[in-house]
Amino acid sequence: MIPIETIHATAGRLMSKAAIEIPDDYLGALRDMASTEKGPLSCFVIKTMLSNYDAAKEDRRAMCADTGVPRWYVKYGNEARVEGGPVALETALRRATAEATNGVPLRPNRVHPLWRTDHDNNVGINAPEIEYSFHPEGDWVELTTVHKGGLFGTDYRMLFPGDGIDGIKRFYLDALLAFGKRGLACQPAIVGIGLGGSKDTCMVLGKQAACLRVVGDRNPDPRIAALEEELKTLGNEVGMGAMGFAGSSMVVDCHIEVGYCHTGGMPMSVHMFCLSSRRACARIHADGTVVERTDPQWFTEYARRETVEWTTQDQSSRQSG
Amino acid sequence: MDDTGSELKTVRLRSPVTTEDLVGLEIGNVVYIDGLVYTAREGVYKKVVDDGTPLPGDVASIGNVNFHCSPAARVNPDGSFEMGAVTATASFRFSKWMSRWFDISQAKVIVGKGGMSSADYREHFVPRGAVYLTTVGYGTGALLGRGIRKVRAAHWLDELGIAQAMWVLEVENFGPFLVESDLAGNSLFERENAKIAANVERLYAGTRPATLRRYGETDRREDELI
């Protein structure tokens, strides 16, 4: 049984860590970009950001004052039991979000969409989002918090099979140009692309691809992995760098996640995780042990539901033939 | 920023600034500010410009540098303030208030994210001898937070909340910022956009528009989208 106070205390630490410490994978990639960027303005921006990360860690202050909209990803091992059950866990995450907003401090970004009511704690109706996944074994719970910026860098489009890979590239370029100018996307960014699914799934997959996969990670399908590489290169050939200044630093990495969709369509979403790619993760075991890390390891074979447990018609006909 | 090894020209400004201080600024210069800076965005603009509420102080007490910002801040139980990180919000949304705002506030410097259009600069900024500085990154929240020496006041905090209140800040070596628009209304972003535009045709070469279009891609609502 995982003590609820361990969930609560860990969630609080993760909130603070996500806001203050840039994850190592993103930091390493940005250092590489600082050495390859030839555009003097774009290079100045990247180097300034690198010193900003140092300042944030030294002073224990948020790296960016737009601390995004905090959200949670929770993964349950199949044998995990939390004291008080899932409702207690949600209560603990909501409380930790509010406490960290006041404690770090974070910017209280969350308001009612119409009445602009602000509780000054990033908690409100349907906020923070809490998404769940499961793992076939394990007595642990994993918590990941992501504080993604909320205004620019995301788009959705219903493409069709006839639009093909070219259609994907074109929409991708549209999104980079639309949000890259003047640096509205706060690039260089980790670009996440959702392909397929229903419209809501398409958005969820793309956002998770941007926020929950680390720089350098590749989709297990080799052809999708190749497309990720191709789109990353293409994005850095736009001619745009940090803040939309001339340069070559637009895309830190490109991650694609897919889901089966309607036979007639090929929906696509694009998401950009910014210069303050705030994510922090921990696995909490039944004995109360907590192991923190920055790689959420969200996408597993099970999470992608890659397998089916019965023999498909295609396989059985091949076996009998 | 010495540690960036940059060749960019760096300037220190003391606020309140005079128009003479701004004469030598060129787009792409790096700027640091000392003195008084205040935050004001849609909440303050609505209150002052739309509703006619008087400003809480003159240029001597609030400065003339308007930061389009919401801080990550906390109000302590004893009424004091904790300001962690500060970064700018996108300025293009505030265009409709700027002329009246300049006239009321006597602001000479707008600091924000992403700049405004050169039409805005010509119409609102140039006639009033004002320049636009953009924050860097975006998101040098920690560096900017370090530059805040003291929160002098937080006006309309109860009414507007932490994000929209008018924070008056005493700052030192506050930056870096980049000059996005100078006194002549030139725009650094628009100059850079033009460089990038030269490459766009090649990028899209061989691709076709999406099968299903959207309104916005055509402005004629009588058009079909297929």
Coordinates of C-alpha atoms in Angstrom, one line a residue:
Chain A
M1 CA 0.0 0.0 0.0
I2 CA 1.5 3.3 -1.1
P3 CA 1.1 5.9 1.7
I4 CA -0.9 8.9 0.4
E5 CA 1.4 11.3 2.1
T6 CA 4.3 9.9 0.0
I7 CA 2.2 10.7 -3.1
H8 CA 1.5 14.2 -1.9
A9 CA 5.1 15.0 -0.9
T10 CA 6.5 13.6 -4.1
A11 CA 4.1 15.5 -6.2
G12 CA 5.1 18.7 -4.4
R13 CA 8.8 18.0 -5.1
L14 CA 8.1 17.2 -8.8
M15 CA 6.1 20.5 -9.2
S16 CA 9.1 22.5 -8.0
K17 CA 11.7 20.4 -10.0
A18 CA 9.8 20.7 -13.2
A19 CA 9.5 24.5 -12.9
I20 CA 13.1 25.1 -11.9
E21 CA 15.3 22.4 -13.6
I22 CA 15.6 22.0 -17.3
P23 CA 15.7 18.2 -18.1
D24 CA 19.2 17.0 -19.1
D25 CA 18.1 15.6 -22.5
Y26 CA 16.8 19.0 -23.6
L27 CA 19.7 20.9 -22.0
G28 CA 22.2 18.7 -23.9
A29 CA 20.5 19.2 -27.2
L30 CA 20.4 23.0 -26.6
R31 CA 24.1 23.1 -25.8
D32 CA 24.7 21.3 -29.1
M33 CA 22.6 23.9 -30.9
A34 CA 24.5 26.7 -29.3
S35 CA 27.6 25.4 -31.0
T36 CA 26.1 24.9 -34.4
E37 CA 23.9 27.9 -34.7
K38 CA 25.4 30.5 -37.1
G39 CA 22.8 33.1 -36.8
P40 CA 24.2 35.7 -34.3
L41 CA 20.8 36.7 -32.9
S42 CA 19.5 33.2 -32.6
C43 CA 22.8 32.1 -31.1
F44 CA 22.7 34.9 -28.5
V45 CA 19.2 33.8 -27.5
I46 CA 20.2 30.2 -27.0
K47 CA 23.3 31.1 -25.0
T48 CA 21.2 33.5 -22.8
M49 CA 18.7 30.7 -22.2
L50 CA 21.6 28.4 -21.1
S51 CA 22.7 31.0 -18.5
N52 CA 19.0 31.3 -17.5
Y53 CA 18.9 27.6 -16.7
D54 CA 21.9 28.0 -14.4
A55 CA 20.4 31.1 -12.7
A56 CA 17.1 29.2 -12.1
K57 CA 18.9 26.2 -10.5
E58 CA 21.3 28.4 -8.4
D59 CA 18.5 30.6 -7.1
R60 CA 15.8 27.8 -7.0
R61 CA 13.5 30.1 -8.9
A62 CA 11.2 29.2 -11.9
M63 CA 13.2 29.2 -15.1
C64 CA 10.3 31.0 -16.9
A65 CA 7.7 33.1 -15.3
D66 CA 5.0 31.8 -17.6
T67 CA 5.1 28.5 -15.7
G68 CA 2.6 27.0 -18.1
V69 CA -0.5 25.1 -17.1
P70 CA 0.5 22.3 -14.7
R71 CA -0.9 18.8 -15.5
W72 CA -0.3 15.2 -14.3
Y73 CA 0.3 11.9 -16.0
V74 CA -0.2 8.9 -13.7
K75 CA 0.8 5.4 -14.5
Y76 CA -0.3 2.5 -12.3
G77 CA 1.5 -0.8 -12.1
N78 CA -1.2 -3.5 -12.2
E79 CA -0.6 -4.5 -8.6
A80 CA -0.3 -0.9 -7.2
R81 CA -2.6 0.1 -4.3
V82 CA -2.7 3.7 -3.1
E83 CA -3.9 4.5 0.4
G84 CA -7.4 6.0 0.0
G85 CA -7.6 4.9 -3.6
P86 CA -7.5 6.9 -6.8
V87 CA -9.8 9.6 -5.4
A88 CA -7.2 10.3 -2.6
L89 CA -4.5 10.3 -5.2
E90 CA -6.3 13.0 -7.3
T91 CA -6.9 15.0 -4.2
A92 CA -3.2 14.8 -3.3
L93 CA -2.2 16.0 -6.8
R94 CA -4.6 18.9 -6.8
R95 CA -3.4 19.9 -3.4
A96 CA 0.3 19.7 -4.4
T97 CA -0.4 21.8 -7.5
A98 CA -2.0 24.5 -5.4
E99 CA 0.8 24.4 -2.7
A100 CA 3.6 24.5 -5.3
T101 CA 2.0 27.5 -7.1
N102 CA 2.2 29.4 -3.9
G103 CA 5.5 27.9 -2.7
V104 CA 7.9 28.0 -5.7
P105 CA 6.1 30.4 -6.6
L106 CA 4.5 29.6 -10.0
R107 CA 2.3 32.0 -11.9
P108 CA -1.3 31.3 -11.2
N109 CA -2.2 30.9 -14.8
R110 CA -5.4 28.9 -14.6
V111 CA -8.6 31.0 -14.8
H112 CA -12.2 30.3 -15.7
P113 CA -12.5 30.7 -19.5
L114 CA -15.5 33.1 -19.3
W115 CA -15.5 34.7 -15.9
R116 CA -11.7 34.8 -15.6
T117 CA -12.0 33.7 -12.0
D118 CA -8.5 33.0 -10.7
H119 CA -8.0 31.0 -7.5
D120 CA -4.3 32.0 -7.6
N121 CA -3.3 28.3 -7.3
N122 CA -3.6 26.7 -10.7
V123 CA -6.5 24.6 -9.6
G124 CA -10.1 24.9 -10.9
I125 CA -12.8 23.3 -12.9
N126 CA -11.1 20.4 -14.8
A127 CA -7.7 21.7 -13.9
P128 CA -5.1 20.4 -13.5
E129 CA -5.6 17.6 -16.1
I130 CA -4.8 14.2 -14.8
E131 CA -4.3 11.4 -17.4
Y132 CA -3.8 7.8 -16.6
S133 CA -2.0 4.8 -18.1
F134 CA -1.3 1.3 -16.8
H135 CA 1.5 -1.2 -16.8
P136 CA 0.9 -5.0 -16.8
E137 CA 3.0 -5.6 -13.7
G138 CA 4.4 -3.7 -10.7
D139 CA 3.3 -2.4 -7.3
W140 CA 4.4 1.1 -8.1
V141 CA 2.7 4.4 -9.2
E142 CA 4.6 6.8 -11.5
L143 CA 3.8 10.5 -11.4
T144 CA 4.8 12.8 -14.1
T145 CA 4.1 16.5 -14.1
V146 CA 4.3 18.7 -17.2
H147 CA 3.9 22.4 -17.2
K148 CA 3.4 23.2 -20.8
G149 CA 2.8 26.7 -22.1
G150 CA -0.7 27.2 -23.3
L151 CA -1.1 29.7 -26.1
F152 CA 0.9 29.1 -29.2
G153 CA 2.4 26.2 -31.2
T154 CA -0.5 23.7 -31.4
D155 CA -2.7 23.0 -34.4
Y156 CA -4.9 20.2 -35.8
R157 CA -5.9 19.3 -39.3
M158 CA -8.0 16.6 -40.9
L159 CA -5.8 15.3 -43.7
F160 CA -6.8 12.4 -46.0
P161 CA -4.8 9.4 -47.1
G162 CA -4.4 11.1 -50.5
D163 CA -2.6 14.0 -48.9
G164 CA 0.1 11.5 -48.1
I165 CA 3.5 12.2 -46.5
D166 CA 3.7 15.5 -48.5
G167 CA 0.5 16.6 -46.8
I168 CA 2.0 15.8 -43.4
K169 CA 5.2 17.8 -44.3
R170 CA 3.2 20.7 -45.5
F171 CA 1.0 21.0 -42.4
Y172 CA 4.1 20.6 -40.2
L173 CA 5.8 23.5 -42.1
D174 CA 2.7 25.6 -41.8
A175 CA 2.7 25.1 -38.0
L176 CA 6.4 25.9 -37.7
L177 CA 6.1 29.1 -39.8
A178 CA 2.9 30.2 -38.2
F179 CA 4.1 29.9 -34.6
G180 CA 7.9 30.2 -35.2
K181 CA 7.8 33.8 -36.4
R182 CA 8.7 36.2 -33.6
G183 CA 9.4 33.1 -31.6
L184 CA 5.8 32.6 -30.4
A185 CA 6.4 28.9 -30.1
C186 CA 9.4 29.6 -27.8
Q187 CA 11.6 27.5 -30.0
P188 CA 13.9 25.5 -30.3
A189 CA 11.1 23.1 -29.3
I190 CA 10.4 19.4 -29.0
V191 CA 7.8 19.0 -31.7
G192 CA 5.2 16.3 -31.1
I193 CA 3.0 15.0 -33.9
G194 CA -0.2 13.0 -33.4
L195 CA -1.3 11.0 -36.4
G196 CA -4.5 9.2 -36.6
G197 CA -6.9 8.3 -33.8
S198 CA -10.1 10.2 -33.4
K199 CA -9.8 13.9 -33.2
D200 CA -9.4 14.0 -29.4
T201 CA -7.0 11.0 -29.5
C202 CA -5.0 12.7 -32.2
M203 CA -4.5 15.8 -30.0
V204 CA -3.7 13.8 -26.9
L205 CA -1.1 11.6 -28.7
G206 CA 0.6 14.6 -30.3
K207 CA 0.8 16.4 -26.9
Q208 CA 2.1 13.3 -25.2
A209 CA 4.7 12.9 -28.0
A210 CA 6.0 16.4 -27.4
C211 CA 5.9 16.3 -23.6
L212 CA 6.6 12.7 -22.5
R213 CA 9.3 11.6 -24.9
V214 CA 12.9 12.7 -24.3
V215 CA 15.2 14.1 -27.0
G216 CA 16.8 11.3 -29.0
D217 CA 14.0 8.9 -28.4
R218 CA 12.7 7.2 -31.6
N219 CA 9.4 5.6 -32.4
P220 CA 9.8 1.7 -32.5
D221 CA 8.4 1.6 -36.0
P222 CA 11.5 2.1 -38.1
R223 CA 9.6 3.9 -40.9
I224 CA 8.0 6.3 -38.4
A225 CA 11.4 6.8 -36.8
A226 CA 12.8 7.7 -40.2
L227 CA 10.0 10.2 -40.7
E228 CA 10.8 11.7 -37.2
E229 CA 14.4 12.2 -38.3
E230 CA 13.3 13.7 -41.7
L231 CA 10.9 16.1 -40.1
K232 CA 13.5 17.2 -37.5
T233 CA 16.0 18.0 -40.3
L234 CA 13.3 19.7 -42.4
G235 CA 12.3 21.9 -39.5
N236 CA 15.8 23.1 -39.0
E237 CA 16.1 23.9 -42.7
V238 CA 13.3 26.4 -42.6
G239 CA 15.9 29.1 -41.9
M240 CA 14.5 30.0 -38.6
G241 CA 16.1 29.9 -35.2
A242 CA 15.3 31.0 -31.7
M243 CA 12.7 33.9 -31.5
G244 CA 12.2 33.6 -35.2
F245 CA 15.6 35.1 -36.0
A246 CA 17.4 33.8 -39.0
G247 CA 19.2 30.6 -38.1
S248 CA 19.0 26.8 -38.0
S249 CA 17.6 26.1 -34.5
M250 CA 13.9 25.4 -34.7
V251 CA 13.4 21.7 -33.8
V252 CA 15.3 20.1 -30.9
D253 CA 13.6 16.8 -31.8
C254 CA 10.5 15.5 -33.5
H255 CA 8.3 12.7 -32.0
I256 CA 5.5 11.1 -33.8
E257 CA 2.8 8.9 -32.1
V258 CA 0.1 7.1 -34.1
G259 CA -3.3 5.6 -33.4
Y260 CA -5.6 3.7 -35.7
C261 CA -8.1 6.0 -37.4
H262 CA -11.1 6.0 -39.7
T263 CA -10.2 4.4 -43.0
G264 CA -11.0 7.6 -44.9
G265 CA -8.9 10.0 -42.9
M266 CA -5.4 10.8 -41.6
P267 CA -5.9 13.4 -38.8
M268 CA -2.8 15.2 -37.7
S269 CA -1.9 17.4 -34.7
V270 CA 1.3 19.4 -34.0
H271 CA 2.5 20.5 -30.6
M272 CA 5.6 22.4 -29.5
F273 CA 7.2 21.9 -26.1
C274 CA 9.2 25.1 -25.5
L275 CA 12.6 26.4 -24.3
S276 CA 11.4 25.6 -20.8
S277 CA 10.4 22.0 -21.4
R278 CA 9.1 21.5 -17.9
R279 CA 8.7 17.8 -17.0
A280 CA 9.6 15.8 -13.9
C281 CA 8.8 12.2 -13.0
A282 CA 9.1 9.8 -10.1
R283 CA 8.2 6.1 -9.4
I284 CA 6.8 5.5 -6.0
H285 CA 7.0 1.9 -4.8
A286 CA 4.7 0.1 -2.3
D287 CA 7.4 0.3 0.4
G288 CA 7.5 4.1 0.1
T289 CA 10.8 4.2 -1.9
V290 CA 10.8 7.1 -4.4
V291 CA 13.0 7.2 -7.5
E292 CA 13.0 10.5 -9.4
R293 CA 13.9 10.9 -13.1
T294 CA 13.2 13.2 -16.0
D295 CA 12.3 10.5 -18.6
P296 CA 8.6 9.7 -18.1
Q297 CA 9.0 6.4 -20.1
W298 CA 5.3 6.9 -20.8
F299 CA 5.2 5.1 -24.2
T300 CA 5.7 1.4 -23.7
E301 CA 4.6 -1.5 -25.8
Y302 CA 1.6 -1.8 -23.5
A303 CA 0.8 1.9 -23.5
R304 CA 0.8 1.9 -27.3
R305 CA -1.4 -1.2 -27.2
E306 CA 0.8 -2.7 -29.9
T307 CA -0.3 -6.2 -29.3
V308 CA -3.5 -8.1 -29.6
E309 CA -4.1 -11.2 -27.6
W310 CA -5.8 -13.2 -30.3
T311 CA -4.6 -14.3 -33.7
T312 CA -5.7 -12.0 -36.5
Q313 CA -7.3 -13.3 -39.6
D314 CA -4.3 -12.3 -41.6
Q315 CA -2.0 -14.3 -39.3
S316 CA -4.2 -17.4 -39.2
S317 CA -4.5 -17.5 -43.0
R318 CA -0.8 -17.2 -43.3
Q319 CA -0.3 -20.0 -40.8
S320 CA -2.8 -22.3 -42.5
G321 CA -1.3 -21.5 -45.9
Chain B
M1 CA 25.8 39.0 -21.7
D2 CA 29.5 38.6 -21.5
D3 CA 29.3 34.8 -21.2
T4 CA 27.4 34.5 -24.4
G5 CA 30.5 35.7 -26.3
S6 CA 28.2 37.8 -28.4
E7 CA 29.3 40.6 -30.8
L8 CA 26.0 42.4 -30.2
K9 CA 26.2 45.9 -29.0
T10 CA 25.1 46.3 -25.3
V11 CA 23.4 49.4 -23.8
R12 CA 22.4 50.2 -20.2
L13 CA 19.3 52.4 -19.8
R14 CA 18.2 54.2 -16.6
S15 CA 14.4 54.5 -16.0
P16 CA 12.7 56.9 -16.1
V17 CA 14.2 57.2 -19.6
T18 CA 14.4 60.3 -21.8
T19 CA 13.9 60.3 -25.5
E20 CA 17.5 61.4 -25.8
D21 CA 18.5 58.1 -24.1
L22 CA 16.7 56.2 -26.9
V23 CA 18.2 58.0 -29.9
G24 CA 21.3 55.8 -30.2
L25 CA 19.3 52.5 -30.0
E26 CA 19.4 50.3 -33.0
I27 CA 17.3 47.2 -33.7
G28 CA 19.2 44.1 -32.5
N29 CA 21.1 46.0 -29.7
V30 CA 21.1 44.3 -26.3
V31 CA 19.6 46.4 -23.5
Y32 CA 19.8 46.2 -19.6
I33 CA 17.6 48.5 -17.5
D34 CA 18.2 50.1 -14.1
G35 CA 15.6 52.0 -12.1
L36 CA 11.8 51.7 -12.2
V37 CA 9.8 49.3 -14.3
Y38 CA 6.1 48.6 -14.0
T39 CA 3.9 45.8 -15.3
A40 CA 0.7 46.6 -17.2
R41 CA -1.3 44.5 -19.6
E42 CA -5.0 44.1 -20.5
G43 CA -6.3 44.3 -16.9
V44 CA -4.6 47.6 -16.3
Y45 CA -5.3 48.9 -19.8
K46 CA -9.0 48.2 -19.4
K47 CA -9.0 49.9 -16.0
V48 CA -7.1 53.0 -17.0
V49 CA -7.8 53.4 -20.7
D50 CA -11.3 52.1 -21.0
D51 CA -12.7 52.9 -17.5
G52 CA -10.8 56.1 -17.0
T53 CA -9.3 55.2 -13.6
P54 CA -6.4 57.5 -12.8
L55 CA -2.9 55.9 -12.7
P56 CA -1.6 55.3 -9.1
G57 CA 1.4 57.5 -9.7
D58 CA 3.3 59.8 -12.0
V59 CA 6.4 59.0 -14.1
A60 CA 8.7 59.8 -11.1
S61 CA 7.0 57.2 -8.9
I62 CA 6.3 54.4 -11.4
G63 CA 8.8 55.1 -14.2
N64 CA 8.1 55.1 -17.9
V65 CA 9.0 51.5 -18.8
N66 CA 5.9 49.4 -19.3
F67 CA 6.6 45.6 -19.0
H68 CA 3.9 43.4 -20.6
C69 CA 4.3 40.8 -17.9
S70 CA 2.7 38.7 -15.3
P71 CA 5.1 37.6 -12.6
A72 CA 5.4 34.3 -10.8
A73 CA 4.8 35.9 -7.5
R74 CA 3.5 35.3 -4.0
V75 CA 1.9 37.6 -1.5
N76 CA 3.2 36.7 2.0
P77 CA 0.9 36.7 5.0
D78 CA 2.7 39.8 6.3
G79 CA 1.8 41.6 3.0
S80 CA 5.3 41.5 1.6
F81 CA 5.9 40.1 -1.8
E82 CA 8.1 37.2 -3.2
M83 CA 8.9 37.6 -6.8
G84 CA 10.5 34.5 -8.3
A85 CA 10.6 34.7 -12.0
V86 CA 9.3 37.3 -14.4
T87 CA 8.8 37.0 -18.2
A88 CA 6.8 38.8 -20.8
T89 CA 3.6 38.0 -22.5
A90 CA 2.8 38.4 -26.2
S91 CA 2.3 42.1 -26.9
F92 CA 0.5 42.1 -30.3
R93 CA -2.8 41.6 -28.4
F94 CA -2.6 45.0 -26.8
S95 CA -2.5 47.1 -29.9
K96 CA -5.9 48.7 -29.5
W97 CA -4.9 50.4 -26.2
M98 CA -1.5 51.6 -27.0
S99 CA -2.1 55.2 -28.3
R100 CA -4.3 56.2 -25.5
W101 CA -2.0 54.4 -23.0
F102 CA 1.1 56.3 -24.2
D103 CA -0.8 59.6 -23.8
I104 CA -2.0 58.8 -20.3
S105 CA 1.1 57.1 -19.0
Q106 CA 3.9 59.0 -20.8
A107 CA 5.6 55.6 -21.3
K108 CA 8.7 55.7 -23.5
V109 CA 9.6 52.0 -23.5
I110 CA 7.4 49.0 -23.9
V111 CA 9.0 45.7 -22.9
G112 CA 7.2 42.6 -24.1
K113 CA 7.2 39.3 -26.0
G114 CA 7.3 39.1 -29.8
G115 CA 6.9 42.8 -30.6
M116 CA 4.0 44.5 -32.4
S117 CA 3.5 45.2 -36.1
S118 CA 5.4 48.0 -37.8
A119 CA 2.0 49.6 -38.4
D120 CA 1.6 49.8 -34.6
Y121 CA 5.1 51.3 -34.3
R122 CA 4.4 53.9 -36.9
E123 CA 0.9 54.8 -35.5
H124 CA 1.5 54.5 -31.8
F125 CA 5.2 54.5 -30.9
V126 CA 7.0 56.8 -33.4
P127 CA 4.8 59.9 -32.8
R128 CA 5.4 59.5 -29.0
G129 CA 9.2 58.9 -29.1
A130 CA 8.8 55.3 -27.8
V131 CA 10.7 52.1 -28.5
Y132 CA 9.9 48.4 -28.1
L133 CA 12.2 46.0 -26.4
T134 CA 11.6 42.3 -26.6
T135 CA 12.6 39.8 -23.9
V136 CA 15.0 37.0 -24.9
G137 CA 14.2 33.4 -25.3
Y138 CA 11.5 33.3 -24.5
G139 CA 11.6 32.7 -20.9
T140 CA 14.7 34.2 -19.2
G141 CA 12.5 34.3 -16.1
A142 CA 15.2 33.5 -13.7
L143 CA 17.7 36.0 -15.1
L144 CA 15.1 38.7 -15.0
G145 CA 14.0 37.7 -11.5
R146 CA 17.6 38.3 -10.4
G147 CA 17.4 41.8 -11.7
I148 CA 14.6 42.8 -9.4
R149 CA 15.9 44.6 -6.3
K150 CA 12.5 45.4 -4.7
V151 CA 8.8 45.4 -5.3
R152 CA 7.9 49.0 -4.7
A153 CA 4.1 48.5 -5.0
A154 CA 1.5 46.1 -6.3
H155 CA -1.5 48.2 -7.4
W156 CA -5.0 46.8 -7.8
L157 CA -3.8 43.4 -6.5
D158 CA -7.1 42.4 -4.9
E159 CA -9.1 43.5 -7.8
L160 CA -7.0 42.3 -10.7
G161 CA -5.1 39.3 -9.1
I162 CA -1.4 38.5 -9.2
A163 CA -1.3 38.1 -13.0
Q164 CA -2.9 41.3 -14.0
A165 CA -2.0 43.7 -11.1
M166 CA 0.3 46.7 -11.7
W167 CA 3.6 45.7 -10.1
V168 CA 6.1 48.6 -9.7
L169 CA 9.6 47.2 -9.6
E170 CA 13.0 48.6 -8.7
V171 CA 15.4 46.9 -11.0
E172 CA 19.2 46.7 -11.5
N173 CA 20.9 45.3 -14.6
F174 CA 17.5 44.0 -15.6
G175 CA 17.7 42.1 -18.8
P176 CA 18.8 41.2 -21.4
F177 CA 16.4 42.6 -23.8
L178 CA 16.7 43.2 -27.6
V179 CA 15.7 46.4 -29.4
E180 CA 12.9 45.2 -31.6
S181 CA 11.7 48.7 -32.7
D182 CA 13.8 51.9 -32.6
L183 CA 12.6 55.5 -32.7
A184 CA 12.2 55.3 -36.4
G185 CA 9.8 52.3 -36.1
N186 CA 12.0 49.7 -37.7
S187 CA 11.2 46.2 -36.7
L188 CA 13.9 43.5 -36.0
F189 CA 11.3 40.7 -36.3
E190 CA 10.1 42.0 -39.6
R191 CA 13.6 42.2 -40.9
E192 CA 14.3 38.6 -39.9
N193 CA 10.9 37.4 -41.3
A194 CA 11.9 38.8 -44.7
K195 CA 15.2 36.8 -44.6
I196 CA 13.2 33.6 -43.8
A197 CA 10.5 34.3 -46.4
A198 CA 13.2 34.1 -49.2
N199 CA 13.5 30.4 -48.4
V200 CA 9.8 29.5 -48.1
E201 CA 9.0 28.7 -51.7
R202 CA 11.8 26.2 -51.9
L203 CA 10.6 24.5 -48.7
Y204 CA 7.2 23.9 -50.0
A205 CA 8.3 23.0 -53.5
G206 CA 6.3 20.0 -54.9
T207 CA 3.7 19.9 -52.1
R208 CA 0.0 20.5 -52.8
P209 CA -2.5 22.3 -50.6
A210 CA -4.4 20.0 -48.3
T211 CA -7.4 18.2 -49.9
L212 CA -9.8 19.8 -47.4
R213 CA -9.2 23.5 -46.8
R214 CA -10.4 25.7 -44.0
Y215 CA -12.0 29.2 -43.8
G216 CA -9.2 31.5 -43.0
E217 CA -7.2 30.1 -46.0
T218 CA -9.8 31.7 -48.1
D219 CA -11.5 34.8 -46.8
R220 CA -14.4 34.4 -49.1
R221 CA -17.1 32.6 -47.1
E222 CA -19.0 31.8 -50.3
D223 CA -16.1 29.6 -51.4
E224 CA -16.2 25.9 -51.0
L225 CA -13.4 24.3 -49.1
I226 CA -12.8 21.2 -51.3

